PDB file of C-alpha atoms in Angstrom:
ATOM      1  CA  UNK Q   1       0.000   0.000   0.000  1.00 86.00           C
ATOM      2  CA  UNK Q   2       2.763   2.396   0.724  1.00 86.00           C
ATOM      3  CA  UNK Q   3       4.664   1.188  -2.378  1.00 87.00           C
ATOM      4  CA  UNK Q   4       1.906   2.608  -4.352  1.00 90.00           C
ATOM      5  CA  UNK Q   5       0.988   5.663  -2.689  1.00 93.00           C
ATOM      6  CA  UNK Q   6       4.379   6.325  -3.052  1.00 92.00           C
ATOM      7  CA  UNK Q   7       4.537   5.854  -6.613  1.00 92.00           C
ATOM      8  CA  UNK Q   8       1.379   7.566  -7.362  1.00 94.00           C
ATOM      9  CA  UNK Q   9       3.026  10.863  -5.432  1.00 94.00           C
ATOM     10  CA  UNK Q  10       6.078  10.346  -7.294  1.00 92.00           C
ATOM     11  CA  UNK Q  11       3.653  10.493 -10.825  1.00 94.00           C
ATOM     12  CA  UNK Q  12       1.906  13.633  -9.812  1.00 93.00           C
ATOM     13  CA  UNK Q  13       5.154  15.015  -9.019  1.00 91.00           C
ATOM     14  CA  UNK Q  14       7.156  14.230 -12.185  1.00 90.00           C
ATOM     15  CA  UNK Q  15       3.377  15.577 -13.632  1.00 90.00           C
ATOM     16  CA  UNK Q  16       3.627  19.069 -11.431  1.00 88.00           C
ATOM     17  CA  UNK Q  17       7.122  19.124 -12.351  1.00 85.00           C
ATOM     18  CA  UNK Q  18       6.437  19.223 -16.540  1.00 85.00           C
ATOM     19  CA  UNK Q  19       3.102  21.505 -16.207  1.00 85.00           C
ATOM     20  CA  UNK Q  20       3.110  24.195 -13.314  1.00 81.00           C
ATOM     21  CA  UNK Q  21       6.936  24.362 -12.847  1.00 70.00           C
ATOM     22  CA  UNK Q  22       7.386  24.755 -16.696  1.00 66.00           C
ATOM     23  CA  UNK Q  23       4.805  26.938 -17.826  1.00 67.00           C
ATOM     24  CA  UNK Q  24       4.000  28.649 -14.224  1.00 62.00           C
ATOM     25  CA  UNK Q  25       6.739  30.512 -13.952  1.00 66.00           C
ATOM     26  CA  UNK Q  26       7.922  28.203 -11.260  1.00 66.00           C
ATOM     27  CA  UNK Q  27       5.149  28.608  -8.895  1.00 73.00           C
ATOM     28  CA  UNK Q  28       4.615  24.456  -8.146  1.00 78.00           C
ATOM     29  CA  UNK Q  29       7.972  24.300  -6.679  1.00 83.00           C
ATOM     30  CA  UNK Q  30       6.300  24.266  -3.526  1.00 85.00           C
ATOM     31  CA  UNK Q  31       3.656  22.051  -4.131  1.00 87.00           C
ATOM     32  CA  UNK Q  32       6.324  19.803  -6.200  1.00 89.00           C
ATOM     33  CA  UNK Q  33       8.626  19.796  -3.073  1.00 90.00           C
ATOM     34  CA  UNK Q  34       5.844  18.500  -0.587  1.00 91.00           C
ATOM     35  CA  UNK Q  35       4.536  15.698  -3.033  1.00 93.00           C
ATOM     36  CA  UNK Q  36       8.231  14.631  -3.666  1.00 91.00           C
ATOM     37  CA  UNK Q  37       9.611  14.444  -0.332  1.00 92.00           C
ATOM     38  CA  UNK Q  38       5.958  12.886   1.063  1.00 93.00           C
ATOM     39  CA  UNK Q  39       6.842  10.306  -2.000  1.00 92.00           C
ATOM     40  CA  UNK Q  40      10.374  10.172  -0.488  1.00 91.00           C
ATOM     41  CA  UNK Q  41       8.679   9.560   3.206  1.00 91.00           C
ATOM     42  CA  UNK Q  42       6.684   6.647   2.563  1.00 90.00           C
ATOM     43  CA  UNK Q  43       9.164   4.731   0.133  1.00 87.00           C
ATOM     44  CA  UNK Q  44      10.911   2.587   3.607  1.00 85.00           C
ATOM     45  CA  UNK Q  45      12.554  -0.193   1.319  1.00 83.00           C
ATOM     46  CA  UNK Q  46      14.417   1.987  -1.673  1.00 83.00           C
ATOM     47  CA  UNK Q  47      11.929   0.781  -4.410  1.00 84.00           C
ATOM     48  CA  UNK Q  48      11.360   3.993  -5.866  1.00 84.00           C
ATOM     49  CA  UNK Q  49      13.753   5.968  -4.368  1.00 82.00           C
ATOM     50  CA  UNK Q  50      17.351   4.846  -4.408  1.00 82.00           C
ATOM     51  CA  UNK Q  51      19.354   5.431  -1.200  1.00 78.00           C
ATOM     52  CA  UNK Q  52      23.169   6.295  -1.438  1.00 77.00           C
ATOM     53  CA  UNK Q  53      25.866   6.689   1.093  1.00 78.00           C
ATOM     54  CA  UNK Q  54      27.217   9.907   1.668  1.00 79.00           C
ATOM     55  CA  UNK Q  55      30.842  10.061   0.037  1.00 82.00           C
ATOM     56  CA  UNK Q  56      33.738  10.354   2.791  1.00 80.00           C
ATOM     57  CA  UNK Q  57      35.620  13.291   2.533  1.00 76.00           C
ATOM     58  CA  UNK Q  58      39.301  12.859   1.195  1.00 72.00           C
ATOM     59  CA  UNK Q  59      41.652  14.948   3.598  1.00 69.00           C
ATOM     60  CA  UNK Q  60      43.688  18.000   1.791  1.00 67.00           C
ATOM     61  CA  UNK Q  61      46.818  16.502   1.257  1.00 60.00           C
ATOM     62  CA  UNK Q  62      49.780  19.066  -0.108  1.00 62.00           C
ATOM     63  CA  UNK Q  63      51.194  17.610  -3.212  1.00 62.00           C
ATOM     64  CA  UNK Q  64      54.770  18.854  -3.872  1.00 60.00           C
ATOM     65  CA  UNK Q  65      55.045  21.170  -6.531  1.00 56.00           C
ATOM     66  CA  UNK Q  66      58.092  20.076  -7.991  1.00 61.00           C
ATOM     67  CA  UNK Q  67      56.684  16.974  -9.404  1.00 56.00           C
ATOM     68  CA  UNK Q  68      53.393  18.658 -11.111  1.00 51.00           C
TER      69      UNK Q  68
END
């Protein structure tokens, strides 16, 4: 049941996305952003929504100039 409310949020948004957004001026971003994220919300096991790690940050490492 989730998996498909889900989906069916994620439609309407890709729909808000291509009408209002596009030819609104940009006034469904707001409406967009609530539908999306509530299609984020009830997607619990990544069907829809792929989940990815955060990247780990590389620490700045000086690189001597004489080679480069």
């Amino acid at each position: 049941m989730r998996f498909l409310l889900s989906y069916l949020l994620y439609f309407i948004g890709d729909i808000i996305s291509r009408t209002i957004m596009f030819w609104g001026d940009g006034y469904g971003f707001k409406i967009y952003n609530k539908v999306m994220l509530w299609s984020v919300d009830l997607d619990t096991e990544g069907k829809i929504w792929k989940y990815v790690k955060p990247k780990r940050k590389k620490k700045n490492v000086k690189k001597n100039s004489r080679f480069y």
